[in-house]
Structures are given as C-alpha cells and as structure tokens.
Amino acid sequence: MDRRSFLTGMLAVAGVAAATSFAQPIQALPLRSTPRGGILDELDAQPEREENREQATPVNHRRWHRRPRRRRVWRRFCRRHWYRGRRVTRCYRRRVWVWYRHW
C-alpha cells in the first residue's frame, strides 16, 4: 500500500510539473487599436459632485422599516395520548406565521 501511495504521489507531482510548464502567461491583445467614445469612457469619467447633490432628493426609509413583518416558520407540535395502556407522544411539524420587527 505504501508503494501505491508513493507512486501515485510521484505521478501527481510529475503531472503538475508538466501542466505548469505548458501553461505560460499569454499577453492579451485588444480587438480595436484605438479606443473610441463608448460606455466605458463614460464610466471612467468622474461626475461632478455639486450637480449630483442638486439632483438627489432625500428619502425617508424609516417608515417602511418600522412596521412589524411576518414570516413563515416550521414549529413542532407534540401531543400526548394513551395507546394500549401506555402514554405515547406524537410530534409533527406545522407551518405558522411569526411576527418580528426588523429595525
């Protein structure tokens, strides 16, 4: 068993060495030689901050986050009863709505 694991390890090392020798970094070439105006140029440009402040309107989001919300969860309900002279407990799962506050 030791021989097998040793040979497997040596083959793995040789395979990794062969794969790294074949995989060399390749320099990517652009498709267009001269960049023209496009969406990337617009994204790279810095917008003026004063104009953005005038356009932005403050919005109060607290009103939506303050009200309680509901979500459905699984709860376990257990019932005990007598069966053939013994007390038996049977449990089952039931989906219920739970109220919670999301602050």
Backbone as XML, in Angstrom:
<?xml version="1.0"?>
<chain id="A" units="angstrom">
  <residue number="1" name="MET">
    <atom name="N" x="0.816" y="-1.188" z="0.000"/>
    <atom name="CA" x="0.000" y="0.000" z="0.000"/>
    <atom name="C" x="0.860" y="1.252" z="0.000"/>
  </residue>
  <residue number="2" name="ASP">
    <atom name="N" x="2.010" y="1.173" z="0.683"/>
    <atom name="CA" x="2.905" y="2.321" z="0.717"/>
    <atom name="C" x="3.485" y="2.604" z="-0.669"/>
  </residue>
  <residue number="3" name="ARG">
    <atom name="N" x="3.781" y="1.550" z="-1.410"/>
    <atom name="CA" x="4.320" y="1.727" z="-2.751"/>
    <atom name="C" x="3.309" y="2.411" z="-3.660"/>
  </residue>
  <residue number="4" name="ARG">
    <atom name="N" x="2.049" y="1.987" z="-3.540"/>
    <atom name="CA" x="0.997" y="2.595" z="-4.377"/>
    <atom name="C" x="0.848" y="4.068" z="-4.078"/>
  </residue>
  <residue number="5" name="SER">
    <atom name="N" x="0.802" y="4.421" z="-2.814"/>
    <atom name="CA" x="0.626" y="5.835" z="-2.465"/>
    <atom name="C" x="1.849" y="6.647" z="-2.889"/>
  </residue>
  <residue number="6" name="PHE">
    <atom name="N" x="3.048" y="6.056" z="-2.773"/>
    <atom name="CA" x="4.254" y="6.763" z="-3.204"/>
    <atom name="C" x="4.235" y="6.989" z="-4.718"/>
  </residue>
  <residue number="7" name="LEU">
    <atom name="N" x="3.894" y="5.956" z="-5.477"/>
    <atom name="CA" x="3.858" y="6.086" z="-6.932"/>
    <atom name="C" x="2.762" y="7.057" z="-7.371"/>
  </residue>
  <residue number="8" name="THR">
    <atom name="N" x="1.631" y="7.023" z="-6.721"/>
    <atom name="CA" x="0.548" y="7.955" z="-7.047"/>
    <atom name="C" x="0.980" y="9.393" z="-6.779"/>
  </residue>
  <residue number="9" name="GLY">
    <atom name="N" x="1.664" y="9.603" z="-5.662"/>
    <atom name="CA" x="2.153" y="10.940" z="-5.338"/>
    <atom name="C" x="3.185" y="11.421" z="-6.334"/>
  </residue>
  <residue number="10" name="MET">
    <atom name="N" x="4.091" y="10.542" z="-6.764"/>
    <atom name="CA" x="5.111" y="10.927" z="-7.736"/>
    <atom name="C" x="4.482" y="11.256" z="-9.087"/>
  </residue>
  <residue number="11" name="LEU">
    <atom name="N" x="3.492" y="10.473" z="-9.507"/>
    <atom name="CA" x="2.806" y="10.761" z="-10.764"/>
    <atom name="C" x="2.053" y="12.090" z="-10.674"/>
  </residue>
  <residue number="12" name="ALA">
    <atom name="N" x="1.486" y="12.380" z="-9.531"/>
    <atom name="CA" x="0.776" y="13.647" z="-9.361"/>
    <atom name="C" x="1.748" y="14.818" z="-9.450"/>
  </residue>
  <residue number="13" name="VAL">
    <atom name="N" x="2.906" y="14.700" z="-8.823"/>
    <atom name="CA" x="3.906" y="15.767" z="-8.880"/>
    <atom name="C" x="4.396" y="15.954" z="-10.310"/>
  </residue>
  <residue number="14" name="ALA">
    <atom name="N" x="4.620" y="14.853" z="-11.027"/>
    <atom name="CA" x="5.074" y="14.954" z="-12.412"/>
    <atom name="C" x="4.001" y="15.589" z="-13.287"/>
  </residue>
  <residue number="15" name="GLY">
    <atom name="N" x="2.741" y="15.262" z="-13.051"/>
    <atom name="CA" x="1.649" y="15.843" z="-13.816"/>
    <atom name="C" x="1.512" y="17.339" z="-13.575"/>
  </residue>
  <residue number="16" name="VAL">
    <atom name="N" x="1.666" y="17.761" z="-12.340"/>
    <atom name="CA" x="1.582" y="19.182" z="-12.021"/>
    <atom name="C" x="2.744" y="19.935" z="-12.661"/>
  </residue>
  <residue number="17" name="ALA">
    <atom name="N" x="3.942" y="19.340" z="-12.632"/>
    <atom name="CA" x="5.102" y="19.984" z="-13.240"/>
    <atom name="C" x="4.918" y="20.117" z="-14.748"/>
  </residue>
  <residue number="18" name="ALA">
    <atom name="N" x="4.372" y="19.087" z="-15.376"/>
    <atom name="CA" x="4.144" y="19.148" z="-16.822"/>
    <atom name="C" x="3.085" y="20.190" z="-17.160"/>
  </residue>
  <residue number="19" name="ALA">
    <atom name="N" x="2.040" y="20.277" z="-16.365"/>
    <atom name="CA" x="0.971" y="21.235" z="-16.632"/>
    <atom name="C" x="1.464" y="22.673" z="-16.466"/>
  </residue>
  <residue number="20" name="THR">
    <atom name="N" x="2.307" y="22.911" z="-15.481"/>
    <atom name="CA" x="2.816" y="24.267" z="-15.283"/>
    <atom name="C" x="3.815" y="24.663" z="-16.364"/>
  </residue>
  <residue number="21" name="SER">
    <atom name="N" x="4.519" y="23.691" z="-16.922"/>
    <atom name="CA" x="5.466" y="24.037" z="-17.983"/>
    <atom name="C" x="4.732" y="24.415" z="-19.270"/>
  </residue>
  <residue number="22" name="PHE">
    <atom name="N" x="3.568" y="23.806" z="-19.513"/>
    <atom name="CA" x="2.798" y="24.138" z="-20.708"/>
    <atom name="C" x="2.017" y="25.438" z="-20.537"/>
  </residue>
  <residue number="23" name="ALA">
    <atom name="N" x="1.544" y="25.689" z="-19.354"/>
    <atom name="CA" x="0.709" y="26.869" z="-19.111"/>
    <atom name="C" x="1.607" y="28.062" z="-18.818"/>
  </residue>
  <residue number="24" name="GLN">
    <atom name="N" x="1.820" y="28.894" z="-19.789"/>
    <atom name="CA" x="2.607" y="30.104" z="-19.608"/>
    <atom name="C" x="1.689" y="31.300" z="-19.801"/>
  </residue>
  <residue number="25" name="PRO">
    <atom name="N" x="1.970" y="32.409" z="-19.133"/>
    <atom name="CA" x="1.092" y="33.573" z="-19.275"/>
    <atom name="C" x="1.106" y="34.108" z="-20.705"/>
  </residue>
  <residue number="26" name="ILE">
    <atom name="N" x="-0.053" y="34.425" z="-21.213"/>
    <atom name="CA" x="-0.207" y="34.956" z="-22.558"/>
    <atom name="C" x="-0.652" y="36.408" z="-22.441"/>
  </residue>
  <residue number="27" name="GLN">
    <atom name="N" x="-0.048" y="37.277" z="-23.224"/>
    <atom name="CA" x="-0.405" y="38.686" z="-23.190"/>
    <atom name="C" x="-1.639" y="38.904" z="-24.065"/>
  </residue>
  <residue number="28" name="ALA">
    <atom name="N" x="-2.664" y="39.517" z="-23.514"/>
    <atom name="CA" x="-3.905" y="39.750" z="-24.244"/>
    <atom name="C" x="-3.755" y="40.957" z="-25.156"/>
  </residue>
  <residue number="29" name="LEU">
    <atom name="N" x="-4.299" y="40.867" z="-26.357"/>
    <atom name="CA" x="-4.252" y="41.958" z="-27.316"/>
    <atom name="C" x="-5.650" y="42.531" z="-27.497"/>
  </residue>
  <residue number="30" name="PRO">
    <atom name="N" x="-5.802" y="43.849" z="-27.566"/>
    <atom name="CA" x="-7.135" y="44.430" z="-27.763"/>
    <atom name="C" x="-7.625" y="44.189" z="-29.188"/>
  </residue>
  <residue number="31" name="LEU">
    <atom name="N" x="-8.938" y="44.122" z="-29.350"/>
    <atom name="CA" x="-9.515" y="43.916" z="-30.672"/>
    <atom name="C" x="-9.414" y="45.176" z="-31.523"/>
  </residue>
  <residue number="32" name="ARG">
    <atom name="N" x="-9.621" y="46.342" z="-30.904"/>
    <atom name="CA" x="-9.505" y="47.613" z="-31.621"/>
    <atom name="C" x="-8.218" y="48.296" z="-31.199"/>
  </residue>
  <residue number="33" name="SER">
    <atom name="N" x="-7.539" y="48.861" z="-32.158"/>
    <atom name="CA" x="-6.261" y="49.501" z="-31.831"/>
    <atom name="C" x="-6.466" y="50.853" z="-31.156"/>
  </residue>
  <residue number="34" name="THR">
    <atom name="N" x="-7.454" y="51.640" z="-31.587"/>
    <atom name="CA" x="-7.680" y="52.953" z="-30.992"/>
    <atom name="C" x="-9.041" y="52.969" z="-30.300"/>
  </residue>
  <residue number="35" name="PRO">
    <atom name="N" x="-9.066" y="53.272" z="-29.019"/>
    <atom name="CA" x="-10.353" y="53.313" z="-28.329"/>
    <atom name="C" x="-11.159" y="54.537" z="-28.745"/>
  </residue>
  <residue number="36" name="ARG">
    <atom name="N" x="-12.412" y="54.328" z="-28.994"/>
    <atom name="CA" x="-13.323" y="55.424" z="-29.348"/>
    <atom name="C" x="-14.298" y="55.646" z="-28.198"/>
  </residue>
  <residue number="37" name="GLY">
    <atom name="N" x="-15.067" y="56.683" z="-28.287"/>
    <atom name="CA" x="-16.008" y="57.001" z="-27.223"/>
    <atom name="C" x="-17.027" y="55.885" z="-27.036"/>
  </residue>
  <residue number="38" name="GLY">
    <atom name="N" x="-17.185" y="55.449" z="-25.839"/>
    <atom name="CA" x="-18.127" y="54.379" z="-25.547"/>
    <atom name="C" x="-18.593" y="54.450" z="-24.113"/>
  </residue>
  <residue number="39" name="ILE">
    <atom name="N" x="-19.274" y="53.421" z="-23.675"/>
    <atom name="CA" x="-19.822" y="53.404" z="-22.322"/>
    <atom name="C" x="-18.715" y="53.318" z="-21.281"/>
  </residue>
  <residue number="40" name="LEU">
    <atom name="N" x="-17.611" y="52.648" z="-21.617"/>
    <atom name="CA" x="-16.528" y="52.542" z="-20.646"/>
    <atom name="C" x="-15.875" y="53.891" z="-20.394"/>
  </residue>
  <residue number="41" name="ASP">
    <atom name="N" x="-15.761" y="54.713" z="-21.427"/>
    <atom name="CA" x="-15.201" y="56.049" z="-21.229"/>
    <atom name="C" x="-16.104" y="56.892" z="-20.339"/>
  </residue>
  <residue number="42" name="GLU">
    <atom name="N" x="-17.397" y="56.724" z="-20.477"/>
    <atom name="CA" x="-18.328" y="57.480" z="-19.640"/>
    <atom name="C" x="-18.270" y="57.012" z="-18.192"/>
  </residue>
  <residue number="43" name="LEU">
    <atom name="N" x="-18.058" y="55.730" z="-17.994"/>
    <atom name="CA" x="-17.977" y="55.222" z="-16.627"/>
    <atom name="C" x="-16.684" y="55.656" z="-15.950"/>
  </residue>
  <residue number="44" name="ASP">
    <atom name="N" x="-15.611" y="55.764" z="-16.709"/>
    <atom name="CA" x="-14.342" y="56.174" z="-16.123"/>
    <atom name="C" x="-14.328" y="57.655" z="-15.738"/>
  </residue>
  <residue number="45" name="ALA">
    <atom name="N" x="-15.117" y="58.470" z="-16.392"/>
    <atom name="CA" x="-15.135" y="59.900" z="-16.099"/>
    <atom name="C" x="-15.755" y="60.144" z="-14.725"/>
  </residue>
  <residue number="46" name="GLN">
    <atom name="N" x="-15.179" y="61.067" z="-13.976"/>
    <atom name="CA" x="-15.680" y="61.400" z="-12.645"/>
    <atom name="C" x="-16.845" y="62.386" z="-12.775"/>
  </residue>
  <residue number="47" name="PRO">
    <atom name="N" x="-18.011" y="62.076" z="-12.246"/>
    <atom name="CA" x="-19.127" y="63.032" z="-12.316"/>
    <atom name="C" x="-18.902" y="64.190" z="-11.335"/>
  </residue>
  <residue number="48" name="GLU">
    <atom name="N" x="-19.483" y="65.319" z="-11.664"/>
    <atom name="CA" x="-19.364" y="66.475" z="-10.779"/>
    <atom name="C" x="-20.262" y="66.276" z="-9.576"/>
  </residue>
  <residue number="49" name="ARG">
    <atom name="N" x="-19.724" y="66.560" z="-8.403"/>
    <atom name="CA" x="-20.450" y="66.274" z="-7.178"/>
    <atom name="C" x="-21.566" y="67.284" z="-6.906"/>
  </residue>
  <residue number="50" name="GLU">
    <atom name="N" x="-21.385" y="68.522" z="-7.278"/>
    <atom name="CA" x="-22.397" y="69.532" z="-7.000"/>
    <atom name="C" x="-23.675" y="69.253" z="-7.789"/>
  </residue>
  <residue number="51" name="GLU">
    <atom name="N" x="-23.542" y="68.814" z="-9.029"/>
    <atom name="CA" x="-24.730" y="68.510" z="-9.826"/>
    <atom name="C" x="-25.496" y="67.337" z="-9.239"/>
  </residue>
  <residue number="52" name="ASN">
    <atom name="N" x="-24.782" y="66.334" z="-8.739"/>
    <atom name="CA" x="-25.452" y="65.177" z="-8.152"/>
    <atom name="C" x="-26.202" y="65.552" z="-6.880"/>
  </residue>
  <residue number="53" name="ARG">
    <atom name="N" x="-25.680" y="66.491" z="-6.121"/>
    <atom name="CA" x="-26.368" y="66.905" z="-4.900"/>
    <atom name="C" x="-27.675" y="67.629" z="-5.221"/>
  </residue>
  <residue number="54" name="GLU">
    <atom name="N" x="-27.670" y="68.405" z="-6.279"/>
    <atom name="CA" x="-28.898" y="69.112" z="-6.662"/>
    <atom name="C" x="-29.947" y="68.133" z="-7.179"/>
  </residue>
  <residue number="55" name="GLN">
    <atom name="N" x="-29.532" y="67.105" z="-7.883"/>
    <atom name="CA" x="-30.480" y="66.151" z="-8.451"/>
    <atom name="C" x="-31.007" y="65.175" z="-7.407"/>
  </residue>
  <residue number="56" name="ALA">
    <atom name="N" x="-30.220" y="64.883" z="-6.383"/>
    <atom name="CA" x="-30.623" y="63.895" z="-5.389"/>
    <atom name="C" x="-31.674" y="64.481" z="-4.456"/>
  </residue>
  <residue number="57" name="THR">
    <atom name="N" x="-32.701" y="63.689" z="-4.152"/>
    <atom name="CA" x="-33.729" y="64.109" z="-3.208"/>
    <atom name="C" x="-33.697" y="63.170" z="-2.012"/>
  </residue>
  <residue number="58" name="PRO">
    <atom name="N" x="-33.722" y="63.699" z="-0.799"/>
    <atom name="CA" x="-33.681" y="62.820" z="0.373"/>
    <atom name="C" x="-34.982" y="62.030" z="0.514"/>
  </residue>
  <residue number="59" name="VAL">
    <atom name="N" x="-34.836" y="60.770" z="0.873"/>
    <atom name="CA" x="-35.984" y="59.879" z="1.034"/>
    <atom name="C" x="-35.914" y="59.282" z="2.432"/>
  </residue>
  <residue number="60" name="ASN">
    <atom name="N" x="-37.027" y="59.266" z="3.118"/>
    <atom name="CA" x="-37.092" y="58.693" z="4.453"/>
    <atom name="C" x="-37.519" y="57.232" z="4.335"/>
  </residue>
  <residue number="61" name="HIS">
    <atom name="N" x="-36.589" y="56.314" z="4.607"/>
    <atom name="CA" x="-36.886" y="54.886" z="4.521"/>
    <atom name="C" x="-37.308" y="54.294" z="5.857"/>
  </residue>
  <residue number="62" name="ARG">
    <atom name="N" x="-37.224" y="55.050" z="6.923"/>
    <atom name="CA" x="-37.555" y="54.502" z="8.237"/>
    <atom name="C" x="-39.016" y="54.098" z="8.347"/>
  </residue>
  <residue number="63" name="ARG">
    <atom name="N" x="-39.876" y="54.775" z="7.628"/>
    <atom name="CA" x="-41.298" y="54.482" z="7.715"/>
    <atom name="C" x="-41.575" y="53.030" z="7.322"/>
  </residue>
  <residue number="64" name="TRP">
    <atom name="N" x="-40.867" y="52.522" z="6.315"/>
    <atom name="CA" x="-41.110" y="51.150" z="5.865"/>
    <atom name="C" x="-40.460" y="50.139" z="6.783"/>
  </residue>
  <residue number="65" name="HIS">
    <atom name="N" x="-39.345" y="50.504" z="7.427"/>
    <atom name="CA" x="-38.638" y="49.538" z="8.252"/>
    <atom name="C" x="-39.189" y="49.459" z="9.666"/>
  </residue>
  <residue number="66" name="ARG">
    <atom name="N" x="-40.014" y="50.392" z="10.069"/>
    <atom name="CA" x="-40.500" y="50.409" z="11.440"/>
    <atom name="C" x="-41.685" y="49.486" z="11.682"/>
  </residue>
  <residue number="67" name="ARG">
    <atom name="N" x="-42.407" y="49.126" z="10.658"/>
    <atom name="CA" x="-43.585" y="48.302" z="10.902"/>
    <atom name="C" x="-43.188" y="46.830" z="11.078"/>
  </residue>
  <residue number="68" name="PRO">
    <atom name="N" x="-43.928" y="46.084" z="11.891"/>
    <atom name="CA" x="-43.602" y="44.674" z="12.089"/>
    <atom name="C" x="-43.897" y="43.867" z="10.828"/>
  </residue>
  <residue number="69" name="ARG">
    <atom name="N" x="-43.175" y="42.807" z="10.671"/>
    <atom name="CA" x="-43.330" y="41.963" z="9.488"/>
    <atom name="C" x="-43.648" y="40.539" z="9.900"/>
  </residue>
  <residue number="70" name="ARG">
    <atom name="N" x="-44.087" y="39.757" z="8.921"/>
    <atom name="CA" x="-44.401" y="38.357" z="9.174"/>
    <atom name="C" x="-43.528" y="37.467" z="8.305"/>
  </residue>
  <residue number="71" name="ARG">
    <atom name="N" x="-43.232" y="36.288" z="8.826"/>
    <atom name="CA" x="-42.564" y="35.274" z="8.029"/>
    <atom name="C" x="-43.053" y="33.908" z="8.473"/>
  </residue>
  <residue number="72" name="ARG">
    <atom name="N" x="-42.976" y="32.959" z="7.575"/>
    <atom name="CA" x="-43.458" y="31.613" z="7.891"/>
    <atom name="C" x="-42.308" y="30.758" z="8.363"/>
  </residue>
  <residue number="73" name="VAL">
    <atom name="N" x="-42.532" y="30.029" z="9.457"/>
    <atom name="CA" x="-41.528" y="29.129" z="10.019"/>
    <atom name="C" x="-42.195" y="27.797" z="10.351"/>
  </residue>
  <residue number="74" name="TRP">
    <atom name="N" x="-41.375" y="26.800" z="10.537"/>
    <atom name="CA" x="-41.862" y="25.482" z="10.945"/>
    <atom name="C" x="-41.767" y="25.382" z="12.457"/>
  </residue>
  <residue number="75" name="ARG">
    <atom name="N" x="-42.869" y="25.006" z="13.103"/>
    <atom name="CA" x="-42.888" y="24.770" z="14.544"/>
    <atom name="C" x="-43.224" y="23.305" z="14.801"/>
  </residue>
  <residue number="76" name="ARG">
    <atom name="N" x="-42.732" y="22.775" z="15.910"/>
    <atom name="CA" x="-43.006" y="21.387" z="16.254"/>
    <atom name="C" x="-44.105" y="21.344" z="17.307"/>
  </residue>
  <residue number="77" name="PHE">
    <atom name="N" x="-45.138" y="20.594" z="17.034"/>
    <atom name="CA" x="-46.255" y="20.422" z="17.945"/>
    <atom name="C" x="-46.269" y="18.980" z="18.418"/>
  </residue>
  <residue number="78" name="CYS">
    <atom name="N" x="-46.326" y="18.811" z="19.717"/>
    <atom name="CA" x="-46.331" y="17.472" z="20.290"/>
    <atom name="C" x="-47.635" y="17.255" z="21.053"/>
  </residue>
  <residue number="79" name="ARG">
    <atom name="N" x="-48.239" y="16.102" z="20.875"/>
    <atom name="CA" x="-49.473" y="15.733" z="21.555"/>
    <atom name="C" x="-49.264" y="14.405" z="22.274"/>
  </residue>
  <residue number="80" name="ARG">
    <atom name="N" x="-49.788" y="14.303" z="23.500"/>
    <atom name="CA" x="-49.679" y="13.076" z="24.276"/>
    <atom name="C" x="-51.055" y="12.439" z="24.396"/>
  </residue>
  <residue number="81" name="HIS">
    <atom name="N" x="-51.078" y="11.125" z="24.282"/>
    <atom name="CA" x="-52.319" y="10.401" z="24.463"/>
    <atom name="C" x="-51.998" y="8.978" z="24.900"/>
  </residue>
  <residue number="82" name="TRP">
    <atom name="N" x="-53.015" y="8.305" z="25.376"/>
    <atom name="CA" x="-52.857" y="6.928" z="25.840"/>
    <atom name="C" x="-53.129" y="5.986" z="24.688"/>
  </residue>
  <residue number="83" name="TYR">
    <atom name="N" x="-52.241" y="4.989" z="24.520"/>
    <atom name="CA" x="-52.416" y="3.984" z="23.476"/>
    <atom name="C" x="-52.022" y="2.630" z="24.061"/>
  </residue>
  <residue number="84" name="ARG">
    <atom name="N" x="-53.010" y="1.733" z="24.182"/>
    <atom name="CA" x="-52.814" y="0.383" z="24.721"/>
    <atom name="C" x="-52.161" y="0.406" z="26.103"/>
  </residue>
  <residue number="85" name="GLY">
    <atom name="N" x="-52.641" y="1.291" z="26.934"/>
    <atom name="CA" x="-52.172" y="1.344" z="28.312"/>
    <atom name="C" x="-50.874" y="2.105" z="28.509"/>
  </residue>
  <residue number="86" name="ARG">
    <atom name="N" x="-50.344" y="2.676" z="27.478"/>
    <atom name="CA" x="-49.107" y="3.448" z="27.612"/>
    <atom name="C" x="-49.326" y="4.873" z="27.132"/>
  </residue>
  <residue number="87" name="ARG">
    <atom name="N" x="-48.543" y="5.772" z="27.677"/>
    <atom name="CA" x="-48.641" y="7.156" z="27.235"/>
    <atom name="C" x="-47.702" y="7.361" z="26.045"/>
  </residue>
  <residue number="88" name="VAL">
    <atom name="N" x="-48.241" y="7.833" z="24.942"/>
    <atom name="CA" x="-47.479" y="7.998" z="23.705"/>
    <atom name="C" x="-47.438" y="9.474" z="23.350"/>
  </residue>
  <residue number="89" name="THR">
    <atom name="N" x="-46.279" y="9.928" z="22.925"/>
    <atom name="CA" x="-46.122" y="11.309" z="22.476"/>
    <atom name="C" x="-45.875" y="11.297" z="20.977"/>
  </residue>
  <residue number="90" name="ARG">
    <atom name="N" x="-46.692" y="12.021" z="20.264"/>
    <atom name="CA" x="-46.522" y="12.139" z="18.816"/>
    <atom name="C" x="-46.249" y="13.588" z="18.487"/>
  </residue>
  <residue number="91" name="CYS">
    <atom name="N" x="-45.199" y="13.820" z="17.705"/>
    <atom name="CA" x="-44.823" y="15.175" z="17.317"/>
    <atom name="C" x="-44.920" y="15.305" z="15.808"/>
  </residue>
  <residue number="92" name="TYR">
    <atom name="N" x="-45.343" y="16.465" z="15.379"/>
    <atom name="CA" x="-45.398" y="16.747" z="13.954"/>
    <atom name="C" x="-45.076" y="18.214" z="13.743"/>
  </residue>
  <residue number="93" name="ARG">
    <atom name="N" x="-44.734" y="18.543" z="12.502"/>
    <atom name="CA" x="-44.375" y="19.918" z="12.170"/>
    <atom name="C" x="-45.554" y="20.619" z="11.525"/>
  </residue>
  <residue number="94" name="ARG">
    <atom name="N" x="-45.677" y="21.910" z="11.861"/>
    <atom name="CA" x="-46.746" y="22.723" z="11.295"/>
    <atom name="C" x="-46.162" y="24.080" z="10.927"/>
  </residue>
  <residue number="95" name="ARG">
    <atom name="N" x="-46.562" y="24.607" z="9.774"/>
    <atom name="CA" x="-46.087" y="25.929" z="9.372"/>
    <atom name="C" x="-46.964" y="26.990" z="10.003"/>
  </residue>
  <residue number="96" name="VAL">
    <atom name="N" x="-46.314" y="27.980" z="10.633"/>
    <atom name="CA" x="-47.045" y="29.051" z="11.301"/>
    <atom name="C" x="-46.427" y="30.381" z="10.902"/>
  </residue>
  <residue number="97" name="TRP">
    <atom name="N" x="-47.208" y="31.452" z="11.079"/>
    <atom name="CA" x="-46.717" y="32.805" z="10.820"/>
    <atom name="C" x="-46.136" y="33.360" z="12.103"/>
  </residue>
  <residue number="98" name="VAL">
    <atom name="N" x="-44.966" y="34.011" z="12.008"/>
    <atom name="CA" x="-44.307" y="34.629" z="13.154"/>
    <atom name="C" x="-44.145" y="36.109" z="12.865"/>
  </residue>
  <residue number="99" name="TRP">
    <atom name="N" x="-44.517" y="36.940" z="13.836"/>
    <atom name="CA" x="-44.325" y="38.383" z="13.715"/>
    <atom name="C" x="-42.962" y="38.743" z="14.272"/>
  </residue>
  <residue number="100" name="TYR">
    <atom name="N" x="-42.246" y="39.619" z="13.594"/>
    <atom name="CA" x="-40.960" y="40.097" z="14.081"/>
    <atom name="C" x="-40.770" y="41.525" z="13.627"/>
  </residue>
  <residue number="101" name="ARG">
    <atom name="N" x="-39.912" y="42.216" z="14.334"/>
    <atom name="CA" x="-39.626" y="43.608" z="13.992"/>
    <atom name="C" x="-38.244" y="43.664" z="13.364"/>
  </residue>
  <residue number="102" name="HIS">
    <atom name="N" x="-38.156" y="44.323" z="12.243"/>
    <atom name="CA" x="-36.885" y="44.464" z="11.516"/>
    <atom name="C" x="-36.435" y="45.907" z="11.620"/>
  </residue>
  <residue number="103" name="TRP">
    <atom name="N" x="-35.495" y="46.169" z="12.516"/>
    <atom name="CA" x="-35.033" y="47.549" z="12.698"/>
    <atom name="C" x="-33.805" y="47.775" z="11.876"/>
  </residue>
</chain>
